[in-house]
Amino acid sequence: MSAPHSVTWTFTRIKLSLLRNGLRQSAGRTAAFVISIVLVLLLAASQLLGLILLRGNEYAAEVVVPLAALTALGWAVMPLFFPSGDETLDPARLVMLPLRARRLMPALLIASLIGIGPLFTVLVALGAVLALAHGGAGIAAAVVAMPLLVLVCVALARAVAAVNVRLLSSRRGRDLALLSGLVIAVGVQLLNLGVQRLGRPGGLSALQPVADVLAWVPPASAVSAVQSAAEGAPIVALAQLALSGGALAALLWWWYRSLERLMTSPDASTVQAVTAPERNRGRTGGAGLAGLLPQGRTGAVMLRTLRYAWRDPKTKVGWASSLGVGVLLPAVFAAQGNGSVYNVCWVAGLLGIQMYNQFGQDHSAFWLVASTISSPRDAYVEMRARMLAVALIAVPYVSAVVVVYSAVLGKWHAVPEVLGLALGLLGVLLATGVFTSYRFPYSIPQDNGYKNVAPGQGSLAYLSILGGMGIGALLCSPLIALTIWLHLSGGHAWLWTLLPVGLLYGVSAPALALRGAAPRVAGRLPEILTAVSRG
């Protein structure tokens, strides 16, 4: 057996061993692994059946061509969002082997074709070409188009993984993987809206302009070539197949160059950072954000809180989810015809709960913070600064969403009323966050990316979040009652008063909460430290 074949066979056995080891874990993990495989196969089989049933439908091309492009897009983003999903996707593990990129590429390509994902893609490609293949020319084009679609998807994933491998193994790469949940949630909502629109009479015809464009975008052009060949346009079919073939060649070249660069250039961690002093010199002093914040402890705590929001993966995910979902929910409601200016209160509520469990966000480093709190005054300044950091992001963001959403709905007159309600709700949640942070603190595990509560502290987390939100709803009830009364009594001319009333709510509630919580925080430091240091 020649050397290249032996390398390919070795990598194939490695990939099969990885799949087999998935069945040799604990009972729970094995069950989850098997269930996931069964669900994926059922989804693939049902999708294949559905595509076959499209055969002969006048809108078959409008469905399968965008589906092929969407499949390729999924393969492109998979290495970015799930870098640990396939260990063979990490070429950095192979740089020490005495192998050149030219010998590695066939082995990695064959290994990439083994697994549930590739099988799902093969079934999608099979269904896509079967839906369009008619006559001898169509079948001949389908024989070429199906493997071309699969190979382009796999080569695309490999090239993206090779280009971004050092990013994916860094802290920013892990942050990107954690943020994938938010992106998937947004994508699912957009897909749901699209499916609802397509489900209306004549809805599939709306895909025709999209399909016409994607017919010349690889690898969807390979699928469209089947239809062109079946309709008696061999020149167009050959051009579309050549386009996908050229894309495959370009991707293989890009992958090869990335592998060569990865295997011959040093990693940043192995190079002495001679320019580090120069880079860091500008970060000292009052430059950047630190120069815009207040002096003393208030500014230092605000800066620390904002850096947690930017650097700590779990804190970043919480902020990103609140910012993204807070805008997504009103947009989805408006797209479904249920638009109401009061939907913007979602963003105020989601950002307000960022004040909850403030001490747990410090993890085991809270003992450093606790060592600087020796009086109620110190506790007051500490909590006030954390609250100001949250408000520094939340208040402008909520205000902007209120104005933009009201403009989209054409209800400019409702801006003062809704803004007052939103800011009042935000202030009340900030206030209840102060209370729950010292009354129900809990630890956030750092060794598990999917757990946000330490074992045995689930009840504390529920009490903190649900209890705080329940108290916040009660505190906001007078403001809500005033809004309802003005609407029912015909006092629309006085709805603008909700803005100053809401501002008063949003300022006075946190101020009172801080004054009441400061002595209790100073007196409960040992209990808080014990709670947040667990796990």
Coordinates of C-alpha atoms in Angstrom, one line a residue:
M1 CA 0.0 0.0 0.0
S2 CA 1.4 3.4 -0.9
A3 CA 2.2 6.0 1.6
P4 CA -0.7 8.4 0.8
H5 CA -3.2 5.5 1.0
S6 CA -1.8 4.4 4.4
V7 CA -2.2 7.9 5.7
T8 CA -5.7 8.1 4.5
W9 CA -6.6 4.7 6.0
T10 CA -5.0 5.7 9.3
F11 CA -7.2 8.9 9.5
T12 CA -10.2 6.9 8.5
R13 CA -9.7 4.4 11.3
I14 CA -9.2 7.4 13.7
K15 CA -12.5 8.9 12.7
L16 CA -14.3 5.6 13.1
S17 CA -12.7 5.1 16.5
L18 CA -14.0 8.5 17.6
L19 CA -17.5 7.6 16.5
R20 CA -17.2 4.2 18.2
N21 CA -15.9 5.8 21.5
G22 CA -19.1 7.8 21.6
L23 CA -20.9 4.6 22.5
R24 CA -18.5 3.7 25.2
Q25 CA -19.2 6.6 27.6
S26 CA -21.5 6.6 30.6
A27 CA -25.0 5.3 30.3
G28 CA -26.5 8.8 30.2
R29 CA -24.0 10.1 27.6
T30 CA -24.4 7.0 25.5
A31 CA -28.2 7.4 25.5
A32 CA -27.9 11.0 24.5
F33 CA -25.4 10.1 21.7
V34 CA -27.7 7.4 20.3
I35 CA -30.8 9.6 20.6
S36 CA -29.1 12.4 18.7
I37 CA -28.0 10.0 16.0
V38 CA -31.5 8.6 15.6
L39 CA -33.1 12.1 15.5
V40 CA -30.7 13.3 12.9
L41 CA -31.3 10.2 10.8
L42 CA -35.1 10.6 11.1
L43 CA -34.9 14.2 10.1
A44 CA -32.6 13.4 7.1
A45 CA -35.0 10.6 6.0
S46 CA -38.1 12.8 6.3
Q47 CA -36.3 15.5 4.4
L48 CA -35.3 13.1 1.7
L49 CA -38.9 11.8 1.4
G50 CA -40.2 15.4 1.2
L51 CA -37.7 16.3 -1.5
I52 CA -38.7 13.2 -3.5
L53 CA -42.3 14.2 -3.2
L54 CA -41.4 17.6 -4.7
R55 CA -40.5 15.8 -8.0
G56 CA -42.6 17.2 -10.8
N57 CA -43.7 20.2 -8.7
E58 CA -43.4 23.5 -10.5
Y59 CA -41.7 25.1 -7.5
A60 CA -39.3 22.2 -6.9
A61 CA -36.2 24.3 -8.0
E62 CA -37.3 27.2 -5.8
V63 CA -37.1 24.9 -2.8
V64 CA -34.0 22.7 -3.5
V65 CA -31.6 25.4 -4.8
P66 CA -31.9 27.6 -1.7
L67 CA -31.8 24.4 0.4
A68 CA -28.4 23.5 -1.1
A69 CA -27.1 27.0 -0.4
L70 CA -28.4 26.8 3.2
T71 CA -26.7 23.5 3.6
A72 CA -23.3 24.9 2.4
L73 CA -23.8 27.9 4.8
G74 CA -24.3 25.5 7.7
W75 CA -21.0 23.7 6.8
A76 CA -19.2 27.1 6.6
V77 CA -20.3 28.2 10.1
M78 CA -20.1 24.9 11.8
P79 CA -16.3 25.0 12.6
L80 CA -16.8 28.5 14.0
F81 CA -19.6 27.7 16.4
F82 CA -18.8 24.1 17.2
P83 CA -15.0 23.8 17.0
S84 CA -14.9 20.9 19.5
G85 CA -17.7 18.9 17.7
D86 CA -15.1 17.1 15.5
E87 CA -11.6 16.6 16.8
T88 CA -10.3 15.9 13.3
L89 CA -11.3 19.5 12.3
D90 CA -8.3 20.8 14.3
P91 CA -5.3 20.7 12.0
A92 CA -3.2 22.3 14.7
R93 CA -3.0 18.8 16.3
L94 CA -1.2 17.5 13.3
V95 CA 1.5 20.2 12.8
M96 CA 4.2 18.0 14.6
L97 CA 3.6 15.0 12.4
P98 CA 6.2 14.5 9.6
L99 CA 3.6 15.0 6.9
R100 CA 3.2 17.6 4.3
A101 CA -0.1 19.4 3.6
R102 CA -0.4 17.6 0.2
R103 CA -0.5 14.2 2.0
L104 CA -2.7 15.4 4.8
M105 CA -5.5 16.8 2.6
P106 CA -6.8 13.6 1.1
A107 CA -6.7 11.9 4.5
L108 CA -8.6 14.7 6.1
L109 CA -11.0 15.0 3.3
I110 CA -11.9 11.3 3.4
A111 CA -12.2 11.5 7.3
S112 CA -14.6 14.4 6.9
L113 CA -16.9 12.3 4.8
I114 CA -17.5 9.9 7.7
G115 CA -20.1 10.8 10.3
I116 CA -23.7 11.8 10.9
G117 CA -23.3 15.3 9.4
P118 CA -21.9 14.1 6.1
L119 CA -24.6 11.4 5.9
F120 CA -27.2 14.0 6.5
T121 CA -25.7 16.2 3.7
V122 CA -25.5 13.2 1.3
L123 CA -29.2 12.5 1.9
V124 CA -30.1 16.2 1.3
A125 CA -28.0 16.2 -1.9
L126 CA -29.7 13.0 -3.0
G127 CA -33.1 14.4 -2.5
A128 CA -32.3 17.7 -4.2
V129 CA -31.1 16.1 -7.4
L130 CA -33.9 13.5 -7.4
A131 CA -36.4 16.3 -7.2
L132 CA -35.1 17.9 -10.4
A133 CA -33.6 15.0 -12.5
H134 CA -35.7 14.2 -15.5
G135 CA -34.6 12.4 -18.6
G136 CA -31.1 11.1 -19.5
A137 CA -29.4 14.5 -19.5
G138 CA -30.9 15.4 -16.1
I139 CA -29.8 12.1 -14.6
A140 CA -26.3 12.5 -16.0
A141 CA -26.0 16.0 -14.5
A142 CA -27.4 14.7 -11.2
V143 CA -24.6 12.0 -11.0
V144 CA -22.0 14.8 -11.2
A145 CA -23.9 17.4 -9.1
M146 CA -24.6 15.3 -6.0
P147 CA -20.9 14.5 -5.1
L148 CA -19.9 18.0 -6.2
L149 CA -22.3 19.5 -3.7
V150 CA -21.1 17.2 -0.9
L151 CA -17.4 17.8 -1.6
V152 CA -17.8 21.6 -1.8
C153 CA -19.5 21.6 1.6
V154 CA -16.8 19.5 3.2
A155 CA -14.0 21.4 1.6
L156 CA -15.6 24.7 2.7
A157 CA -15.7 23.5 6.3
R158 CA -12.1 22.3 6.2
A159 CA -10.9 25.5 4.7
V160 CA -12.7 27.7 7.2
A161 CA -11.4 25.5 10.1
A162 CA -7.8 25.7 8.8
V163 CA -7.9 29.5 8.4
N164 CA -9.5 30.1 11.9
V165 CA -7.9 27.3 13.9
R166 CA -5.8 29.6 16.1
L167 CA -8.8 31.8 16.7
L168 CA -11.0 28.8 17.6
S169 CA -8.4 27.6 20.1
S170 CA -8.1 31.0 21.8
R171 CA -10.4 32.6 24.4
R172 CA -12.1 34.6 21.7
G173 CA -12.9 31.4 19.8
R174 CA -14.4 29.9 22.9
D175 CA -16.5 33.0 23.4
L176 CA -17.7 32.7 19.8
A177 CA -18.7 29.1 20.4
L178 CA -20.7 30.2 23.5
L179 CA -22.4 32.9 21.5
S180 CA -23.5 30.3 18.9
G181 CA -26.7 29.7 21.0
L182 CA -27.8 33.3 20.4
V183 CA -27.1 33.1 16.7
I184 CA -29.0 29.8 16.5
A185 CA -31.9 31.3 18.3
V186 CA -32.1 34.3 16.0
G187 CA -31.7 32.0 13.0
V188 CA -34.5 29.7 14.2
Q189 CA -36.8 32.7 14.6
L190 CA -36.0 34.0 11.2
L191 CA -36.5 30.6 9.7
N192 CA -39.8 30.3 11.5
L193 CA -41.0 33.6 10.1
G194 CA -39.9 32.5 6.6
V195 CA -41.7 29.2 6.8
Q196 CA -44.9 30.9 8.0
R197 CA -44.8 33.2 5.0
L198 CA -44.1 30.3 2.6
G199 CA -47.0 28.4 4.0
R200 CA -49.5 31.0 2.6
P201 CA -51.1 30.4 -0.8
G202 CA -48.6 31.0 -3.5
G203 CA -45.9 31.5 -0.9
L204 CA -43.3 29.3 -2.7
S205 CA -43.3 31.7 -5.6
A206 CA -41.6 34.3 -3.4
L207 CA -38.5 32.1 -3.5
Q208 CA -38.1 32.3 -7.3
P209 CA -36.0 35.5 -7.3
V210 CA -33.8 34.0 -4.6
A211 CA -33.4 30.7 -6.5
D212 CA -32.6 32.6 -9.7
V213 CA -29.7 34.3 -8.0
L214 CA -28.5 31.2 -6.1
A215 CA -28.5 29.2 -9.3
W216 CA -25.2 30.9 -10.1
V217 CA -23.7 30.6 -6.6
P218 CA -21.7 27.5 -5.8
P219 CA -22.6 24.8 -4.7
A220 CA -26.3 25.6 -5.4
S221 CA -25.3 26.1 -9.0
A222 CA -24.6 22.3 -9.2
V223 CA -28.1 21.5 -8.2
S224 CA -29.6 24.1 -10.6
A225 CA -27.5 22.4 -13.4
V226 CA -29.7 19.3 -13.0
Q227 CA -32.8 21.4 -13.8
S228 CA -31.0 23.1 -16.7
A229 CA -30.0 19.8 -18.2
A230 CA -33.5 18.4 -17.7
E231 CA -35.0 21.4 -19.5
G232 CA -32.7 21.0 -22.5
A233 CA -30.1 23.7 -21.8
P234 CA -26.8 21.7 -21.7
I235 CA -24.6 24.8 -22.1
V236 CA -26.1 26.4 -19.1
A237 CA -25.8 23.2 -17.1
L238 CA -22.2 22.8 -18.0
A239 CA -21.5 26.4 -17.0
Q240 CA -23.2 25.9 -13.7
L241 CA -21.3 22.6 -13.0
A242 CA -18.1 24.3 -14.0
L243 CA -18.8 27.1 -11.6
S244 CA -19.2 24.6 -8.7
G245 CA -16.1 22.7 -9.9
G246 CA -14.1 25.9 -9.9
A247 CA -15.3 26.7 -6.4
L248 CA -14.2 23.3 -5.3
A249 CA -10.7 23.8 -6.8
A250 CA -10.5 27.2 -5.2
L251 CA -11.5 25.9 -1.8
L252 CA -9.0 23.1 -2.0
W253 CA -6.2 25.6 -2.9
W254 CA -7.3 27.8 -0.1
W255 CA -7.3 24.9 2.3
Y256 CA -3.8 23.8 1.1
R257 CA -2.3 27.3 1.5
S258 CA -3.8 27.5 5.0
L259 CA -2.4 24.1 6.0
E260 CA 1.0 25.1 4.7
R261 CA 1.0 28.3 6.6
L262 CA -0.2 26.6 9.7
M263 CA 2.4 23.9 9.6
T264 CA 5.4 26.2 8.7
S265 CA 4.7 29.5 10.6
P266 CA 5.2 29.7 14.4
D267 CA 2.3 30.2 16.7
A268 CA 2.1 33.5 18.5
S269 CA 2.5 31.7 21.8
T270 CA 6.0 30.5 20.7
V271 CA 7.2 33.9 19.6
Q272 CA 8.6 36.3 22.2
A273 CA 6.3 39.3 22.3
V274 CA 9.0 42.0 22.0
T275 CA 6.4 44.6 21.3
A276 CA 4.3 43.9 24.4
P277 CA 5.7 46.7 26.5
E278 CA 4.9 49.2 23.7
R279 CA 1.4 47.8 23.2
N280 CA 0.6 47.8 26.9
R281 CA 2.1 51.3 27.5
G282 CA -1.0 53.0 26.1
R283 CA -3.3 50.9 28.3
T284 CA -2.0 52.4 31.5
G285 CA -3.1 55.7 33.0
G286 CA -6.4 57.2 32.1
A287 CA -6.6 56.3 28.4
G288 CA -9.6 54.7 26.8
L289 CA -12.8 54.0 28.8
A290 CA -11.1 54.4 32.1
G291 CA -10.5 58.1 31.4
L292 CA -14.3 58.6 30.9
L293 CA -15.3 57.0 34.2
P294 CA -15.4 58.7 37.6
Q295 CA -12.3 58.7 39.7
G296 CA -11.8 56.5 42.8
R297 CA -13.5 53.3 43.7
T298 CA -16.6 54.0 41.6
G299 CA -14.7 54.2 38.4
A300 CA -12.6 51.2 39.2
V301 CA -15.6 49.0 40.0
M302 CA -17.4 50.2 36.9
L303 CA -14.4 49.4 34.7
R304 CA -14.1 45.9 36.3
T305 CA -17.8 45.2 35.7
L306 CA -17.6 46.3 32.1
R307 CA -14.5 44.2 31.5
Y308 CA -16.3 41.2 33.0
A309 CA -19.1 41.8 30.5
W310 CA -16.5 41.8 27.6
R311 CA -14.0 39.2 28.7
D312 CA -15.7 36.6 30.9
P313 CA -17.4 34.1 28.6
K314 CA -20.5 33.4 30.6
T315 CA -21.0 37.1 31.5
K316 CA -20.6 38.0 27.8
V317 CA -23.2 35.4 26.8
G318 CA -25.6 36.8 29.3
W319 CA -25.2 40.3 28.0
A320 CA -25.3 39.3 24.4
S321 CA -28.4 37.3 24.9
S322 CA -30.2 40.1 26.7
L323 CA -29.2 42.6 24.0
G324 CA -30.0 40.3 21.1
V325 CA -33.2 38.7 22.3
G326 CA -34.5 42.0 23.7
V327 CA -34.5 43.3 20.1
L328 CA -35.5 40.0 18.5
L329 CA -38.7 39.5 20.4
P330 CA -40.3 42.9 19.5
A331 CA -39.2 42.4 15.9
V332 CA -40.7 38.9 15.7
F333 CA -44.0 40.2 17.2
A334 CA -44.1 42.9 14.7
A335 CA -43.4 40.5 11.8
Q336 CA -46.2 38.3 13.0
G337 CA -48.6 41.2 13.0
N338 CA -48.7 41.5 16.8
G339 CA -46.7 44.6 17.1
S340 CA -47.2 46.7 20.1
V341 CA -45.1 49.5 21.4
Y342 CA -45.2 47.9 24.9
N343 CA -43.2 45.0 23.5
V344 CA -40.0 47.0 24.0
C345 CA -40.3 46.4 27.7
W346 CA -38.8 43.0 27.0
V347 CA -35.4 44.6 26.4
A348 CA -35.7 46.6 29.7
G349 CA -36.5 43.4 31.6
L350 CA -33.7 41.3 30.1
L351 CA -31.1 44.0 30.7
G352 CA -32.4 44.7 34.2
I353 CA -31.7 41.1 35.3
Q354 CA -28.0 41.6 34.5
M355 CA -27.9 43.2 38.0
Y356 CA -28.8 39.8 39.6
N357 CA -26.2 37.7 41.3
Q358 CA -23.6 40.4 41.0
F359 CA -21.3 38.7 43.6
G360 CA -21.6 35.3 41.9
Q361 CA -20.3 36.8 38.7
D362 CA -17.0 37.5 40.5
H363 CA -16.5 33.7 41.2
S364 CA -13.8 32.8 43.6
A365 CA -12.2 36.3 43.1
F366 CA -14.9 37.8 45.3
W367 CA -12.7 37.4 48.3
L368 CA -10.5 40.2 46.9
V369 CA -13.5 42.4 46.6
A370 CA -14.7 41.4 50.1
S371 CA -11.3 42.3 51.6
T372 CA -11.9 46.0 50.5
I373 CA -15.3 46.3 52.1
S374 CA -15.0 47.2 55.7
S375 CA -18.0 49.4 56.2
P376 CA -21.5 50.0 54.9
R377 CA -20.2 53.0 53.0
D378 CA -17.7 50.7 51.1
A379 CA -20.6 48.3 50.3
Y380 CA -22.8 51.2 49.1
V381 CA -20.1 52.5 46.7
E382 CA -19.4 49.0 45.4
M383 CA -23.0 48.2 44.6
R384 CA -23.7 51.6 43.2
A385 CA -20.8 51.4 40.8
R386 CA -21.9 47.9 39.6
M387 CA -25.4 49.3 39.1
L388 CA -24.0 52.4 37.2
A389 CA -22.0 50.0 34.9
V390 CA -25.2 48.1 34.0
A391 CA -27.1 51.4 33.5
L392 CA -24.4 52.8 31.4
I393 CA -25.2 50.2 28.7
A394 CA -28.9 49.6 29.5
V395 CA -30.3 53.1 29.5
P396 CA -29.0 54.3 26.1
Y397 CA -29.9 50.9 24.6
V398 CA -33.4 50.8 25.9
S399 CA -34.0 54.4 24.8
A400 CA -32.7 53.7 21.3
V401 CA -34.9 50.6 21.0
V402 CA -38.0 52.5 22.2
V403 CA -37.5 55.3 19.6
V404 CA -36.7 53.0 16.7
Y405 CA -39.5 50.5 17.4
S406 CA -42.0 53.3 17.8
A407 CA -40.8 54.8 14.5
V408 CA -41.2 51.4 12.8
L409 CA -44.7 51.1 14.0
G410 CA -45.5 54.7 13.2
K411 CA -46.4 55.6 16.8
W412 CA -44.1 58.5 17.6
H413 CA -46.7 59.9 20.0
A414 CA -46.1 56.8 22.3
V415 CA -42.4 57.4 22.8
P416 CA -42.7 59.4 26.1
E417 CA -45.2 56.9 27.6
V418 CA -43.3 53.8 26.6
L419 CA -39.9 55.2 27.5
G420 CA -41.2 56.1 30.9
L421 CA -42.5 52.5 31.4
A422 CA -39.3 50.9 30.1
L423 CA -37.0 53.0 32.3
G424 CA -39.2 52.5 35.3
L425 CA -39.1 48.8 34.8
L426 CA -35.3 48.9 34.3
G427 CA -34.8 50.9 37.5
V428 CA -37.0 48.5 39.6
L429 CA -35.2 45.5 38.3
L430 CA -31.8 47.1 39.2
A431 CA -33.2 47.7 42.7
T432 CA -34.4 44.1 43.1
G433 CA -31.1 42.9 41.7
V434 CA -29.3 44.6 44.6
F435 CA -31.5 42.8 47.1
T436 CA -31.2 39.3 45.5
S437 CA -27.5 39.7 45.0
Y438 CA -26.8 39.7 48.7
R439 CA -29.9 37.7 49.9
F440 CA -29.6 34.8 47.4
P441 CA -26.1 34.6 46.1
Y442 CA -25.0 31.5 44.2
S443 CA -21.8 30.3 42.5
I444 CA -21.4 30.0 38.7
P445 CA -19.1 27.1 37.8
Q446 CA -16.1 27.9 35.6
D447 CA -15.2 24.3 34.7
N448 CA -18.4 23.6 32.8
G449 CA -19.5 25.8 29.9
Y450 CA -23.1 24.6 30.0
K451 CA -23.9 25.0 33.7
N452 CA -24.7 28.4 35.3
V453 CA -25.5 27.2 38.8
A454 CA -23.3 25.1 41.1
P455 CA -24.7 21.7 42.2
G456 CA -27.1 22.2 45.2
Q457 CA -27.7 25.9 44.6
G458 CA -30.5 25.6 42.0
S459 CA -33.2 26.7 44.5
L460 CA -31.1 29.8 45.3
A461 CA -30.9 30.7 41.6
Y462 CA -34.7 30.2 41.2
L463 CA -35.4 32.4 44.3
S464 CA -33.0 35.0 43.1
I465 CA -34.4 35.4 39.6
L466 CA -38.1 34.5 39.9
G467 CA -38.4 36.1 43.4
G468 CA -36.7 39.3 42.2
M469 CA -38.8 39.6 39.1
G470 CA -42.0 38.9 41.1
I471 CA -41.1 41.7 43.5
G472 CA -40.2 43.9 40.5
A473 CA -43.7 43.3 39.0
L474 CA -45.3 44.3 42.3
L475 CA -43.3 47.5 42.5
C476 CA -44.1 48.4 38.9
S477 CA -47.9 47.9 39.4
P478 CA -48.6 51.5 40.4
L479 CA -46.9 52.7 37.2
I480 CA -48.8 50.1 35.1
A481 CA -52.0 51.0 36.8
L482 CA -51.5 54.7 36.1
T483 CA -50.9 53.9 32.4
I484 CA -54.1 51.8 32.2
W485 CA -56.2 54.5 34.0
L486 CA -55.0 57.2 31.6
H487 CA -56.0 55.2 28.6
L488 CA -59.4 54.1 30.0
S489 CA -60.3 57.5 31.3
G490 CA -59.5 59.3 28.1
G491 CA -56.6 61.1 29.5
H492 CA -54.4 60.6 26.4
A493 CA -53.2 64.2 26.6
W494 CA -51.5 63.4 29.9
L495 CA -49.7 60.2 28.8
W496 CA -46.5 62.2 28.5
T497 CA -46.4 62.5 32.3
L498 CA -45.4 58.8 32.4
L499 CA -42.0 59.8 31.2
P500 CA -41.1 61.9 34.3
V501 CA -42.9 59.4 36.5
G502 CA -41.0 56.5 35.0
L503 CA -37.7 58.4 35.4
L504 CA -38.6 59.1 39.1
Y505 CA -39.3 55.4 39.5
G506 CA -36.1 54.4 37.7
V507 CA -33.9 56.6 39.9
S508 CA -35.6 56.4 43.3
A509 CA -36.1 52.6 43.5
P510 CA -32.3 51.9 43.0
A511 CA -31.3 54.7 45.4
L512 CA -33.6 53.4 48.1
A513 CA -32.4 49.8 47.5
L514 CA -28.8 50.8 47.8
R515 CA -29.3 52.6 51.1
G516 CA -31.1 49.6 52.5
A517 CA -28.8 47.0 51.2
A518 CA -25.4 48.6 52.1
P519 CA -25.3 47.6 55.8
R520 CA -26.7 44.2 55.1
V521 CA -24.0 43.5 52.4
A522 CA -21.3 44.6 54.8
G523 CA -22.7 42.3 57.5
R524 CA -23.2 39.2 55.3
L525 CA -19.8 39.1 53.6
P526 CA -18.8 35.8 55.1
E527 CA -22.0 34.1 54.0
I528 CA -21.8 35.6 50.5
L529 CA -18.2 34.6 50.1
T530 CA -19.1 31.0 51.1
A531 CA -22.0 30.9 48.7
V532 CA -20.2 32.2 45.6
S533 CA -17.1 30.1 46.2
R534 CA -18.9 26.8 46.0
G535 CA -18.5 24.5 42.9

